[in-house]
Short mmCIF file of C-alpha atoms and ligand atoms in Angstrom, two decimals:
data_model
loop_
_atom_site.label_atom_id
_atom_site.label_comp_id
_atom_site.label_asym_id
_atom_site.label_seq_id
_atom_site.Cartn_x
_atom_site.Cartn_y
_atom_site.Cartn_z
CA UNK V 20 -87.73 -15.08 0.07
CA UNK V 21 -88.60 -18.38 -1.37
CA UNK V 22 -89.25 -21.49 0.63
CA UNK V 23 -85.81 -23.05 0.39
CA UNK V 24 -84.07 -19.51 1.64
CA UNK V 25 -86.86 -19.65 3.93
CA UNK V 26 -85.79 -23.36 5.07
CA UNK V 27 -82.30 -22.37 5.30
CA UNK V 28 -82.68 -18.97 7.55
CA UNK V 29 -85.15 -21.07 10.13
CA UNK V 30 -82.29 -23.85 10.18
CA UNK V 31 -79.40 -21.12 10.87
CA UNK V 32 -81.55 -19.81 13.07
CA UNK V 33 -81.82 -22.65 15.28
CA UNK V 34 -78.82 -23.35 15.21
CA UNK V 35 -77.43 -20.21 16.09
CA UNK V 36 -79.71 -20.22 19.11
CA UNK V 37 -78.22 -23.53 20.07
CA UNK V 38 -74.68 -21.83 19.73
CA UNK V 39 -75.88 -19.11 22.40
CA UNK V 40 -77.59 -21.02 24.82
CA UNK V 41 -74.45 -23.66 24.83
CA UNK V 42 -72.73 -20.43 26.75
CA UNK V 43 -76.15 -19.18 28.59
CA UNK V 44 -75.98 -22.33 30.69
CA UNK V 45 -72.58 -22.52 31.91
CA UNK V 46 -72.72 -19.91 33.90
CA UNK V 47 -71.67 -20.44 37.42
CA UNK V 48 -71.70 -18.03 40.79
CA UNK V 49 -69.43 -15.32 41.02
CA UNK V 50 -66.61 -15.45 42.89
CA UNK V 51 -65.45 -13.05 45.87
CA UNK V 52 -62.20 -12.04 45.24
CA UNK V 53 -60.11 -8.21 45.41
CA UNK V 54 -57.99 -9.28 42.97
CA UNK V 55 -56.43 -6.83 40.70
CA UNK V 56 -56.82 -7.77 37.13
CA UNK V 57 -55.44 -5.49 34.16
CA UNK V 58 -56.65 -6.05 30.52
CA UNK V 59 -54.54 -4.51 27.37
CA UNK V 60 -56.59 -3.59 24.44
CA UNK V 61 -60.49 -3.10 24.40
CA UNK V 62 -60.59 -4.53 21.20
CA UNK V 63 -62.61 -7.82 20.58
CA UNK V 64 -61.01 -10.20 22.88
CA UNK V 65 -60.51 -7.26 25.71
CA UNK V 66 -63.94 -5.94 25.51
CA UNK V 67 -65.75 -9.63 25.52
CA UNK V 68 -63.45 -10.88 28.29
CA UNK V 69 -63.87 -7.74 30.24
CA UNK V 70 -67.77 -8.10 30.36
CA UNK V 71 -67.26 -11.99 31.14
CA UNK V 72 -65.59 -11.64 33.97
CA UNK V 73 -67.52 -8.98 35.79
CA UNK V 74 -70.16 -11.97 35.47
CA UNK V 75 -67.85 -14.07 37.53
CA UNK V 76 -65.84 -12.42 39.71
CA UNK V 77 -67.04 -10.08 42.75
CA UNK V 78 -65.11 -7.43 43.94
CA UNK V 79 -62.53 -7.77 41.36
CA UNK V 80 -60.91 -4.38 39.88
CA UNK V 81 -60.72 -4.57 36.82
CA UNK V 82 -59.13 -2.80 34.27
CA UNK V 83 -59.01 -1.97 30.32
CA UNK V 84 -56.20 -0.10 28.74
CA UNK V 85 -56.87 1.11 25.22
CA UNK V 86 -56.31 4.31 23.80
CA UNK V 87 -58.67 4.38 20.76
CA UNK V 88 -61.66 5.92 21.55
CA UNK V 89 -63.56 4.10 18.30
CA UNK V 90 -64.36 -0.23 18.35
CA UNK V 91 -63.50 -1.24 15.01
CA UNK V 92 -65.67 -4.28 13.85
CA UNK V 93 -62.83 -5.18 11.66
CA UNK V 94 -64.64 -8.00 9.44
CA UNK V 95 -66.82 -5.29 8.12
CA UNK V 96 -64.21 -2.94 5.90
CA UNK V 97 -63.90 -6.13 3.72
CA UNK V 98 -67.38 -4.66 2.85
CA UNK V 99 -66.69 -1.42 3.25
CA UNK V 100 -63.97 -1.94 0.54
CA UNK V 101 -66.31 -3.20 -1.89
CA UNK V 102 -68.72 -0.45 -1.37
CA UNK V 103 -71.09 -3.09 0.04
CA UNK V 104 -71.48 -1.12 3.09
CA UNK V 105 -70.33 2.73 4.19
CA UNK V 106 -67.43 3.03 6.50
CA UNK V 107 -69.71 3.92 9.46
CA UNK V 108 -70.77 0.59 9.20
CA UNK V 109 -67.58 -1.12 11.14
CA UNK V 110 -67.60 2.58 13.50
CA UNK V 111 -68.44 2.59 17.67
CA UNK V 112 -67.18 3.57 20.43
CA UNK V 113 -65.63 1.82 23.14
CA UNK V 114 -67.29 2.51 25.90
CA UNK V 115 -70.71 1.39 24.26
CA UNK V 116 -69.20 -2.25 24.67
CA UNK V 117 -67.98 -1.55 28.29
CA UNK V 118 -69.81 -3.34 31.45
CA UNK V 119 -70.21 -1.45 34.63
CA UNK V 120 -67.60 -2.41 37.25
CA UNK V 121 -64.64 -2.20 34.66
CA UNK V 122 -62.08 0.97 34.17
CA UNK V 123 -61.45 1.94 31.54
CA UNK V 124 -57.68 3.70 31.22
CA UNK V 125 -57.43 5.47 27.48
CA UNK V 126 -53.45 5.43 27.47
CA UNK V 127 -51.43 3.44 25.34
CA UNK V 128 -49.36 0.81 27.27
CA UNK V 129 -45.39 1.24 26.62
CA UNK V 130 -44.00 -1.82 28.35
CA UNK V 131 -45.34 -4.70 31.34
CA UNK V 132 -42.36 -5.63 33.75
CA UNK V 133 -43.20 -9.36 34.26
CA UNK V 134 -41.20 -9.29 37.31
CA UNK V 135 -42.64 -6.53 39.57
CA UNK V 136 -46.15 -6.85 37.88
CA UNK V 137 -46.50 -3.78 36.63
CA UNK V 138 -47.75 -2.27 33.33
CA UNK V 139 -46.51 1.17 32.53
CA UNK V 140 -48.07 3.88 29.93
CA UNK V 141 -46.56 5.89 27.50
CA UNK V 142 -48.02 8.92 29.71
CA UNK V 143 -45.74 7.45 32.77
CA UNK V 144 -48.39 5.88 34.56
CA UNK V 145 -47.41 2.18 36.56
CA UNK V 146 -50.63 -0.14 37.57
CA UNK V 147 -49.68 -3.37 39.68
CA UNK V 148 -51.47 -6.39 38.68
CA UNK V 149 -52.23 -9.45 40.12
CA UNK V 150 -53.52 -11.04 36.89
CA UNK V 151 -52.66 -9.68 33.29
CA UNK V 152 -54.53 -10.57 29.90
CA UNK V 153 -52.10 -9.35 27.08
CA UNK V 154 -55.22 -8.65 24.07
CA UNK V 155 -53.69 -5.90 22.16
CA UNK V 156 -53.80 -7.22 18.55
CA UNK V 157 -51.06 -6.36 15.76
CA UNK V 158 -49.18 -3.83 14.24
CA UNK V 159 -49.89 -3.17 10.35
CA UNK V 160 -46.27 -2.70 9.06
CA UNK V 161 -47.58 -0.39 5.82
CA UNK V 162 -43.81 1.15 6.26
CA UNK V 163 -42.37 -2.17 5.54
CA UNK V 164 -43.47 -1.61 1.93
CA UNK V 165 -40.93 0.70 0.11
CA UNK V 166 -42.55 3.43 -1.51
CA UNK V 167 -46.28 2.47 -0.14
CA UNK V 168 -47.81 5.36 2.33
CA UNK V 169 -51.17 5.45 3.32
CA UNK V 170 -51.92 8.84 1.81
CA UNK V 171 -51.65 6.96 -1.21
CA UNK V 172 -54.63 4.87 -0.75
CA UNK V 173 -57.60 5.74 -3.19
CA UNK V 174 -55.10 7.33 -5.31
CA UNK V 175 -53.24 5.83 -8.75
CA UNK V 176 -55.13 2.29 -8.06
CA UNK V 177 -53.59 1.42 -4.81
CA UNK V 178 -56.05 0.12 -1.85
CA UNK V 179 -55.36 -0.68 1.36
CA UNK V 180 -58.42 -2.50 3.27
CA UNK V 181 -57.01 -3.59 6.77
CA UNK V 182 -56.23 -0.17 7.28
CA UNK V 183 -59.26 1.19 8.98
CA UNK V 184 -62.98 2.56 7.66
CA UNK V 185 -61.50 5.27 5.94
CA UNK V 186 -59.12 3.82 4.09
CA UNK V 187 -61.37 0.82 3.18
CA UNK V 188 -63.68 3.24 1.82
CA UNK V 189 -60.77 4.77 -0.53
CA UNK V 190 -60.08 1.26 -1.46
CA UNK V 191 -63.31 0.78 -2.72
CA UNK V 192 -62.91 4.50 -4.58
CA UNK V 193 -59.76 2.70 -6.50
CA UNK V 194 -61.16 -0.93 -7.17
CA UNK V 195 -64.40 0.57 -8.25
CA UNK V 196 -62.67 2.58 -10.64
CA UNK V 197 -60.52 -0.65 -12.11
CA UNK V 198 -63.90 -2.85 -12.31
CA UNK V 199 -64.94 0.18 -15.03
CA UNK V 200 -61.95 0.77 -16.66
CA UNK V 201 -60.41 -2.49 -16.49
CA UNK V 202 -56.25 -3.57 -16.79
CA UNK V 203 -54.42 -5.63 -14.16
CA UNK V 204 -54.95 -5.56 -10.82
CA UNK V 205 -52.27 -7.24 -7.88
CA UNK V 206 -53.97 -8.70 -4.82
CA UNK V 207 -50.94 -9.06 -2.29
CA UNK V 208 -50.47 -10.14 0.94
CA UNK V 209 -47.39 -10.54 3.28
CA UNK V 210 -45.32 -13.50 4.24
CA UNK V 211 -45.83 -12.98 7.86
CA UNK V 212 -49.17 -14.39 10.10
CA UNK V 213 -52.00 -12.17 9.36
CA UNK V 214 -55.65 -11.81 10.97
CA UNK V 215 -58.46 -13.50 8.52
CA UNK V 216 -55.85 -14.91 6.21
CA UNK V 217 -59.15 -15.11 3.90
CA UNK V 218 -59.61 -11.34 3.56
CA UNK V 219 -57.65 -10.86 0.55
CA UNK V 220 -58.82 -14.15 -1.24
CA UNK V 221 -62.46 -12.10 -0.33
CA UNK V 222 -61.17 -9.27 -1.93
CA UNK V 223 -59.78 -10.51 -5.17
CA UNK V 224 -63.15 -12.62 -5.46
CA UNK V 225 -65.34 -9.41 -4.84
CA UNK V 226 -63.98 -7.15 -6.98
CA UNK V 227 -64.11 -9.82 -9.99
CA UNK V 228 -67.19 -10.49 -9.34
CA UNK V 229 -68.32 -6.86 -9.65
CA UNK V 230 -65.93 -6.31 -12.63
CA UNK V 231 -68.40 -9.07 -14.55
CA UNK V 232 -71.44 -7.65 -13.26
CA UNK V 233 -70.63 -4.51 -14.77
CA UNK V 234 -69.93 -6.21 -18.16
CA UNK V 235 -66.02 -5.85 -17.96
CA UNK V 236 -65.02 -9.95 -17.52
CA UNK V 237 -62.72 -9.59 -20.76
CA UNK V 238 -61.49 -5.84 -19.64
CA UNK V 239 -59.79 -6.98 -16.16
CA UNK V 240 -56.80 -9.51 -15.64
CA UNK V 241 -56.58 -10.58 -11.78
CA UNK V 242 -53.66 -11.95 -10.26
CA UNK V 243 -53.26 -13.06 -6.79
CA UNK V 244 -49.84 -12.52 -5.68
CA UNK V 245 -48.33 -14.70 -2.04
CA UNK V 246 -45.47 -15.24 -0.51
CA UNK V 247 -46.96 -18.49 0.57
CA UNK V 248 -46.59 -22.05 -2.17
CA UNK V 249 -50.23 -22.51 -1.41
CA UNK V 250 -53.46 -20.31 -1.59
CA UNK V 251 -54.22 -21.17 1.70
CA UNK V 252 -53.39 -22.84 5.37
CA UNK V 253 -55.76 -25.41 4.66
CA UNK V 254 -54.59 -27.57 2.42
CA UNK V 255 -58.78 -29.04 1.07
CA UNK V 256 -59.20 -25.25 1.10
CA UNK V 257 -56.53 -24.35 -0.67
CA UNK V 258 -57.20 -26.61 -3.63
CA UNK V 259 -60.94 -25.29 -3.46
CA UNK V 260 -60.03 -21.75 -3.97
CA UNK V 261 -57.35 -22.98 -7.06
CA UNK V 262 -60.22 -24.44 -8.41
CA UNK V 263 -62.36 -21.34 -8.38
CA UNK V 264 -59.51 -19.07 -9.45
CA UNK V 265 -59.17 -21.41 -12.54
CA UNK V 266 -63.22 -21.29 -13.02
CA UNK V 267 -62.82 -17.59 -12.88
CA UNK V 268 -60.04 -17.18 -14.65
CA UNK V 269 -57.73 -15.54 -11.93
CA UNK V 270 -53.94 -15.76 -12.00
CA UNK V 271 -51.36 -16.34 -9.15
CA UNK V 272 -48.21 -15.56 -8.95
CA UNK V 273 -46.98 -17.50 -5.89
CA UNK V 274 -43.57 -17.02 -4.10
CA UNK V 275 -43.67 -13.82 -4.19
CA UNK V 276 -43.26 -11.24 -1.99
CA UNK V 277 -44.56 -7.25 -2.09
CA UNK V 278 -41.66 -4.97 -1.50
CA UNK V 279 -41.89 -2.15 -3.10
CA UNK V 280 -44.51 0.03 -5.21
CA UNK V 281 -43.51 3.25 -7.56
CA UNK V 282 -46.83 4.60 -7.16
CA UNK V 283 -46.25 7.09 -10.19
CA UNK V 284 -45.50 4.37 -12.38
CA UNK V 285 -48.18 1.94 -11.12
CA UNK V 286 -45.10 -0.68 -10.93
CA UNK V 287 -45.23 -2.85 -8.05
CA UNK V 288 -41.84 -4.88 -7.03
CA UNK V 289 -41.83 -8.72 -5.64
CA UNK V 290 -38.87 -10.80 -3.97
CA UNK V 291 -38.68 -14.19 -5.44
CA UNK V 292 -36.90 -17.32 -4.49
CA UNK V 293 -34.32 -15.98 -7.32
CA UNK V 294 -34.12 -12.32 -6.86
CA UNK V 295 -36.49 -9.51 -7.72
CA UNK V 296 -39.93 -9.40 -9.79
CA UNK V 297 -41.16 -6.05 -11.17
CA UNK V 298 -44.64 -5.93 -12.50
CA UNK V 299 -47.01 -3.19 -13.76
CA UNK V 300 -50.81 -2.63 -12.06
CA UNK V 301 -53.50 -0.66 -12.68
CA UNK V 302 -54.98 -1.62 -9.22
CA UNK V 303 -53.23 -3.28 -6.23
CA UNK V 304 -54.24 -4.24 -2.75
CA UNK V 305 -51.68 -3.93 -0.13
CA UNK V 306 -51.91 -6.16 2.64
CA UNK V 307 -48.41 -5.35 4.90
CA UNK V 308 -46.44 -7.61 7.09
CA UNK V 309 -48.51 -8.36 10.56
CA UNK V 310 -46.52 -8.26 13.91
CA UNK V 311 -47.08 -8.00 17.29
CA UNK V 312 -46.85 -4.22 18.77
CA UNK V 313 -43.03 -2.86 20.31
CA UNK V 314 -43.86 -3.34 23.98
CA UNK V 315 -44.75 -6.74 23.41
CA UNK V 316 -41.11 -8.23 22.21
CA UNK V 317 -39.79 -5.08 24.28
CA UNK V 318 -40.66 -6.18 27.86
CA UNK V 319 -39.56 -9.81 27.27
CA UNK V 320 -43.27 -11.39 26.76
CA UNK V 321 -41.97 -12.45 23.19
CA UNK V 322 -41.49 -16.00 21.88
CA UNK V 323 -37.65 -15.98 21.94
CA UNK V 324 -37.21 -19.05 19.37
CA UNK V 325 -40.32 -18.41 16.88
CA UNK V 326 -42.02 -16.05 14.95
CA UNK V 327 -39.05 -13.95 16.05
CA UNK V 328 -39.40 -11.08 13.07
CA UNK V 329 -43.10 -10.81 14.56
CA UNK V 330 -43.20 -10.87 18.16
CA UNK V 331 -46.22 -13.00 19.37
CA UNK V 332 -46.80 -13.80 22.72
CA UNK V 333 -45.29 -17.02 24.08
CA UNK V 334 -48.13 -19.12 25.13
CA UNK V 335 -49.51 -22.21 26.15
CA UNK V 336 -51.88 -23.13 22.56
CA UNK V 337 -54.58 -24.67 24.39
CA UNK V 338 -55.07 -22.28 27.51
CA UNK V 339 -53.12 -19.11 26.30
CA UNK V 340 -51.17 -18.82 29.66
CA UNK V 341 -47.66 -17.81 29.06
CA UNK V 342 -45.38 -20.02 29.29
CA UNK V 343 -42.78 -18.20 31.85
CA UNK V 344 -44.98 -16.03 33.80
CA UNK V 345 -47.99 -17.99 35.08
CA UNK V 346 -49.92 -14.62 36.07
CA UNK V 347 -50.17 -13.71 32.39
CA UNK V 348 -52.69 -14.35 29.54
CA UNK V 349 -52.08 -13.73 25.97
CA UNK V 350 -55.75 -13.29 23.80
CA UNK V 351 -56.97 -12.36 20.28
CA UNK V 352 -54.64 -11.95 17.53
CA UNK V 353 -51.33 -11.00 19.61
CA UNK V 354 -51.36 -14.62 21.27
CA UNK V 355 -48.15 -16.79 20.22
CA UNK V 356 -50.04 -19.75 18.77
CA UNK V 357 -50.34 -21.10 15.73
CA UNK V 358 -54.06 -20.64 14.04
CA UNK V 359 -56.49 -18.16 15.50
CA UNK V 360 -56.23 -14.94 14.34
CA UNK V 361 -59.29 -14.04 13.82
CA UNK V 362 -62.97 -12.65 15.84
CA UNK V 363 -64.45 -16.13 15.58
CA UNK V 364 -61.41 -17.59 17.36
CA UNK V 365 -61.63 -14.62 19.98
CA UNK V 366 -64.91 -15.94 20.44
CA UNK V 367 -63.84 -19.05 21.59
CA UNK V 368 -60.54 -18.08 23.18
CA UNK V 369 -62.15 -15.93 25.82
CA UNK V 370 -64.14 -18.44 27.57
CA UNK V 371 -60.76 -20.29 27.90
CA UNK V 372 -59.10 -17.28 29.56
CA UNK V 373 -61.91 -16.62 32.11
CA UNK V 374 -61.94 -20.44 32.87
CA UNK V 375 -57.98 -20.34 34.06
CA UNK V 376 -58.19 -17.02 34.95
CA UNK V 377 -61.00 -17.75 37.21
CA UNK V 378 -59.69 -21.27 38.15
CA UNK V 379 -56.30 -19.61 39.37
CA UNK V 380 -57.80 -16.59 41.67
CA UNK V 381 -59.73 -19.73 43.09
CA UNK V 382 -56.24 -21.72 43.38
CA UNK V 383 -57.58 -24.75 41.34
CA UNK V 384 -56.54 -26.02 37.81
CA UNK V 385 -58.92 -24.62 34.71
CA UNK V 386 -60.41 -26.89 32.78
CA UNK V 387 -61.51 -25.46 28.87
CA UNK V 388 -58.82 -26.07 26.45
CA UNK V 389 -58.79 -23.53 22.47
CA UNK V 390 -57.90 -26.03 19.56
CA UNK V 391 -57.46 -23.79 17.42
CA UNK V 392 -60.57 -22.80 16.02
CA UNK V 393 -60.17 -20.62 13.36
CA UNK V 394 -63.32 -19.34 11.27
CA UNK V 395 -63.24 -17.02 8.15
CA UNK V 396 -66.49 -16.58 5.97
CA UNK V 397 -64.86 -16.77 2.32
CA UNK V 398 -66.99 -14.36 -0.08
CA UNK V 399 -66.71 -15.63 -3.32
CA UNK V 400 -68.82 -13.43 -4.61
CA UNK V 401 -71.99 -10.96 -3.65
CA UNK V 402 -74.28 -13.46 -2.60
CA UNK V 403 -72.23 -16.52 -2.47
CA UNK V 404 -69.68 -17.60 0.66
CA UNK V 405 -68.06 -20.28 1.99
CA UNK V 406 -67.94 -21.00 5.79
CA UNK V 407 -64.57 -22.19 6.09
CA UNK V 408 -63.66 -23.43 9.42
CA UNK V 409 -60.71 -25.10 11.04
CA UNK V 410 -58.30 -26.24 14.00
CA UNK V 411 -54.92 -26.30 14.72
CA UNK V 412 -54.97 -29.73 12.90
CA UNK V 413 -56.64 -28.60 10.00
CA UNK V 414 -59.33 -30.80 10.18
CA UNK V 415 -63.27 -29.02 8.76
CA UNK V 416 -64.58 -28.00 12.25
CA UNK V 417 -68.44 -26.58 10.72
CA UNK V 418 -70.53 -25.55 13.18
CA UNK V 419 -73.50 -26.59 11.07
CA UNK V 420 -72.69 -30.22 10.32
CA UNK V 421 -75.63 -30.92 7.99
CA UNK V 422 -77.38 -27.00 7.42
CA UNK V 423 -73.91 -25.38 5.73
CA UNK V 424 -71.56 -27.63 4.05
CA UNK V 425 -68.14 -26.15 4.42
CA UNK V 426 -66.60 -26.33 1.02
CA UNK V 427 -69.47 -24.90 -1.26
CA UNK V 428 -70.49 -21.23 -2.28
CA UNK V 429 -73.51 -20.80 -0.85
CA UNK V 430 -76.31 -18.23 -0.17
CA UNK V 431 -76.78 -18.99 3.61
CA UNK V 432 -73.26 -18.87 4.29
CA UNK V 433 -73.27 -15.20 2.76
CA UNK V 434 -76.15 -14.55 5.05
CA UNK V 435 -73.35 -15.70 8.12
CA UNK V 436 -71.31 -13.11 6.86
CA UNK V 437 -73.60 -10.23 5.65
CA UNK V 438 -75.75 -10.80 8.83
CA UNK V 439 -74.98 -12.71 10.78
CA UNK V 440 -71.71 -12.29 11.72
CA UNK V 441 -71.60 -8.89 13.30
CA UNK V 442 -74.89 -9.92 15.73
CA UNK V 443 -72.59 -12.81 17.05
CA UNK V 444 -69.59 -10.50 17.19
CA UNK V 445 -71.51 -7.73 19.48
CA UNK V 446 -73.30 -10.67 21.25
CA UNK V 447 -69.54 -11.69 21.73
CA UNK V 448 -68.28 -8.42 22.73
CA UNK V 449 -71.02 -8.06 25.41
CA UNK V 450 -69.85 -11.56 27.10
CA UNK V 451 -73.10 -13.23 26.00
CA UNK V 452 -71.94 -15.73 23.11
C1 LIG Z 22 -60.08 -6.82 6.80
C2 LIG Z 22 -60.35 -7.75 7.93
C3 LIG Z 22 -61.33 -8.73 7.78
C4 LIG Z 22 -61.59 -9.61 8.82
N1 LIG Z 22 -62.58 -10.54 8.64
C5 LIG Z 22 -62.86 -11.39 9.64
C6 LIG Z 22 -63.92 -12.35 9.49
O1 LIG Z 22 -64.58 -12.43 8.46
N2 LIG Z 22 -64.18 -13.18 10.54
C7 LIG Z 22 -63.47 -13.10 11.70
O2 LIG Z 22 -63.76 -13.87 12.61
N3 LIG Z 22 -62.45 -12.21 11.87
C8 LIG Z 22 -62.14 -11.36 10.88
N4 LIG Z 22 -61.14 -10.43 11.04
C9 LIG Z 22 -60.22 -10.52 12.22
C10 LIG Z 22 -60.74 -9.92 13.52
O3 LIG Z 22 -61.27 -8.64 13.32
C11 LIG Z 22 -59.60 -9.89 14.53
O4 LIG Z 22 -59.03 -11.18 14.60
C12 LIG Z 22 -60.06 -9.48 15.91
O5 LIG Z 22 -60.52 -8.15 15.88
C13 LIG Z 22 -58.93 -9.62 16.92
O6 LIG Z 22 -59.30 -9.11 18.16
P1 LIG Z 22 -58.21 -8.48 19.15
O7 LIG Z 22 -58.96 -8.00 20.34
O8 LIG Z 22 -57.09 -9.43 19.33
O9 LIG Z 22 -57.62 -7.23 18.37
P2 LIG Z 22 -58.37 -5.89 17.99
O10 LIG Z 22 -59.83 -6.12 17.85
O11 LIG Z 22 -57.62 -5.35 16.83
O12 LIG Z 22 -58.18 -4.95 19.27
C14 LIG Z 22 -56.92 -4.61 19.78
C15 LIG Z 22 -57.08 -3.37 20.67
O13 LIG Z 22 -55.86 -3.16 21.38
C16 LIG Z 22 -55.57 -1.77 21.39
N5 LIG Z 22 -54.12 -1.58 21.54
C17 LIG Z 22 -53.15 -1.80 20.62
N6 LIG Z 22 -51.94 -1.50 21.14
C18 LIG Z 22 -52.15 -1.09 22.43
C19 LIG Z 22 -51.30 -0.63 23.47
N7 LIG Z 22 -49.97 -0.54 23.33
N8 LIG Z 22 -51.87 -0.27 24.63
C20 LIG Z 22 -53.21 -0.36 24.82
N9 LIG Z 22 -54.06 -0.79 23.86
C21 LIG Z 22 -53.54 -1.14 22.68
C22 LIG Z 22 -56.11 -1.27 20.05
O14 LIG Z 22 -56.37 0.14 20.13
C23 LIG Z 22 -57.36 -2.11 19.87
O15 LIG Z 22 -58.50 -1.46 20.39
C24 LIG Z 22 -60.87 -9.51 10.03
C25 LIG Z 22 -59.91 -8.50 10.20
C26 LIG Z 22 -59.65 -7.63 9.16
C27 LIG Z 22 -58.61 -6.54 9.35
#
């Protein structure tokens, strides 16, 4: 390491010290309470919230319902998917992450009756609740793609990253094969909200990147492929990553949406503004429509006038109660608002949570407001990231003002995401950033 990378880890580390011990000192005394408070999904926002709250509460029962026996550090299979890391890399289980003092109920929940306060499982179990934290996450829609199945993935150049370890790992089996052999590749995503809406900018980026390292530049022609007018939410973002997709040579095709793939022929189909767009691939990535899961929209919890194709919870954007039932939380990626789906947004939606949740078993008013803080590392390429950041109003948020400028590929910023990242995402998960 020279003495400028050396410079640069001593500053992140600093700062990221700051960043914990910002949360180490707000802590406050538990409070007694029998209060019965049931969490859905032990994924990210479940798990950290869980082990918050046994902090503050006394006497509480508390209880996690999550049927997937595996935690999933999701940010990881972008790596995974580039053969940057194996799939055991994202892999533990759930009940590494859980605090004493919780219960942990491995059913799947089939619908919450808002009225009665109960949640019901798809095994016919009812829990009452006093409190409820809705943290389930989303539904990948692969089956909204005509001709797309999952046993496809690794197979005739199709990938699939967001669909677990496994399949992250076949996508790297298919992309590795394109950055040798070269041809067109398709990096799609949908036209609904999606978690880290910079994942497949990551990927496109990554697997160009390795295509020139391995000599092929003038074998491969990338095109991005969107629904969306724009490359992304951000509007200074988006024109950054147009510039480095015209320094790299990388096509769009905007407006358009994935519909369809004939697999045999390696012929992917798009709807346009005008009709239908059929174009030939040697690779594509497949990123389906996002929505929230069936019990969700099914037991009324639902936005009724937006996102209505998706289902996200209706809820208050800068405390995440709902809006109709004031003894229910939405958190994480499920939650009705309009930035936020991602971990680094879980991070900071959880303290918000506890702060009502807490504030209401105590019959006061909570205090912490979420603005939106959305944060996704965008790999440009191996080594090089940018630490994009944001709020609800789009405005830069960087947590480094000064040590990481926002907008430029840099090593450090790599480090947040090669490194970094997951030790502030298990530090999250265990309530302690
Ligand atoms: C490819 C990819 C790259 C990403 N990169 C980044 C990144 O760089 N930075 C970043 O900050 N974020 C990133 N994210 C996003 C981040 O991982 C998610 O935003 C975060 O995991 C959301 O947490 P969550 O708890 O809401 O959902 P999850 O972590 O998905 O957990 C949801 C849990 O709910 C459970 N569940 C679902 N349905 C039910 C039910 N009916 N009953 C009971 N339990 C249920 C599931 O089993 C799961 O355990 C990425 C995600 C992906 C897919």
């Amino acid at each position: 390491m020279d003495r400028r990378q050396f410079l640069k880890t001593a500053a992140f580390g600093s700062a990221a010290a700051t960043l914990v011990a910002r949360h180490r000192t707000a802590k406050a005394n538990p409070v007694r309470t029998s209060a019965r408070i049931v969490i859905i999904g032990a994924g990210a926002a479940g798990t950290a919230l869980a082990n918050r709250l046994v902090h503050r509460l006394e006497g509480a029962r508390i209880t996690l319902i999550d049927p997937r026996r595996d935690h999933l550090y999701q940010p990881g299979l972008s790596l995974v998917a580039t053969g940057l890391r194996p799939a055991g890399y994202v892999v533990s289980r759930t009940t590494d992450w859980l605090p004493d003092g919780v219960t942990l109920l491995p059913e799947r929940v089939a619908a919450v009756d808002a009225e009665t306060k109960t949640v019901s499982t798809e095994s016919g179990e009812t829990l009452g609740y006093d409190w409820l934290v809705v943290a389930p996450g989303l539904i990948l829609d692969h089956d909204a793609i005509d001709g797309f199945s999952l046993d496809l993935v690794g197979e005739n150049g199709i990938g699939a990253l967001y669909a677990g370890p496994e399949y992250a790992a076949r996508t790297w089996a298919a992309a590795n094969r394109f950055t040798q052999d070269g041809g067109t590749a398709l990096f799609t995503r949908p036209a609904t909200e999606m978690k880290c809406a910079g994942a497949p900018l990551k990927h496109a980026f990554l697997i160009d990147d390795i295509a020139r390292r391995a000599g092929n530049a003038g074998r491969v022609n990338m095109v991005y492929a969107a629904p969306q007018s724009t490359l992304f939410g951000v509007p200074i973002v988006a024109e950054k990553v147009r510039m480095l997709f015209r320094d790299r040579g990388i096509g769009t095709m905007m407006k358009r949406t994935l519909t369809a793939i004939d697999a045999g022929a390696k012929r992917a189909t798009f709807a346009t503004d005008t009709g239908t767009e059929v174009v030939d691939y040697d690779y594509i990535h497949v990123i389906p429509p996002q929505r929230a899961p069936e019990f969700v929209v099914q037991s009324g919890l639902a936005w009724a006038d937006r996102w209505t194709d998706q289902g996200w919870v209706e809820a208050d954007r800068q405390t995440l109660h709902h809006l109709r039932y004031p003894e229910i939380f939405a958190l994480g990626d499920v939650a009705g608002v309009p930035k936020g789906k991602t971990a680094a947004s879980v991070k900071w939606q959880v303290p918000v949570v506890e702060d009502h949740l807490v504030a209401a078993i105590e019959g006061r008013e909570g205090t912490q407001t979420y603005d939106g803080y959305t944060s996704c590392p965008l790999i440009t390429r191996i080594g090089r990231a940018m630490l994009v950041e944001f709020d609800y109003n789009n405005n830069l948020v960087p947590s480094f003002p000064g040590v990481i400028a926002p907008l430029e590929e840099l090593w450090i910023s790599w480090l947040m995401k090669e490194v970094a990242l997951k030790a502030t995402y298990n530090a999250m998960l265990r309530g302690r950033a």
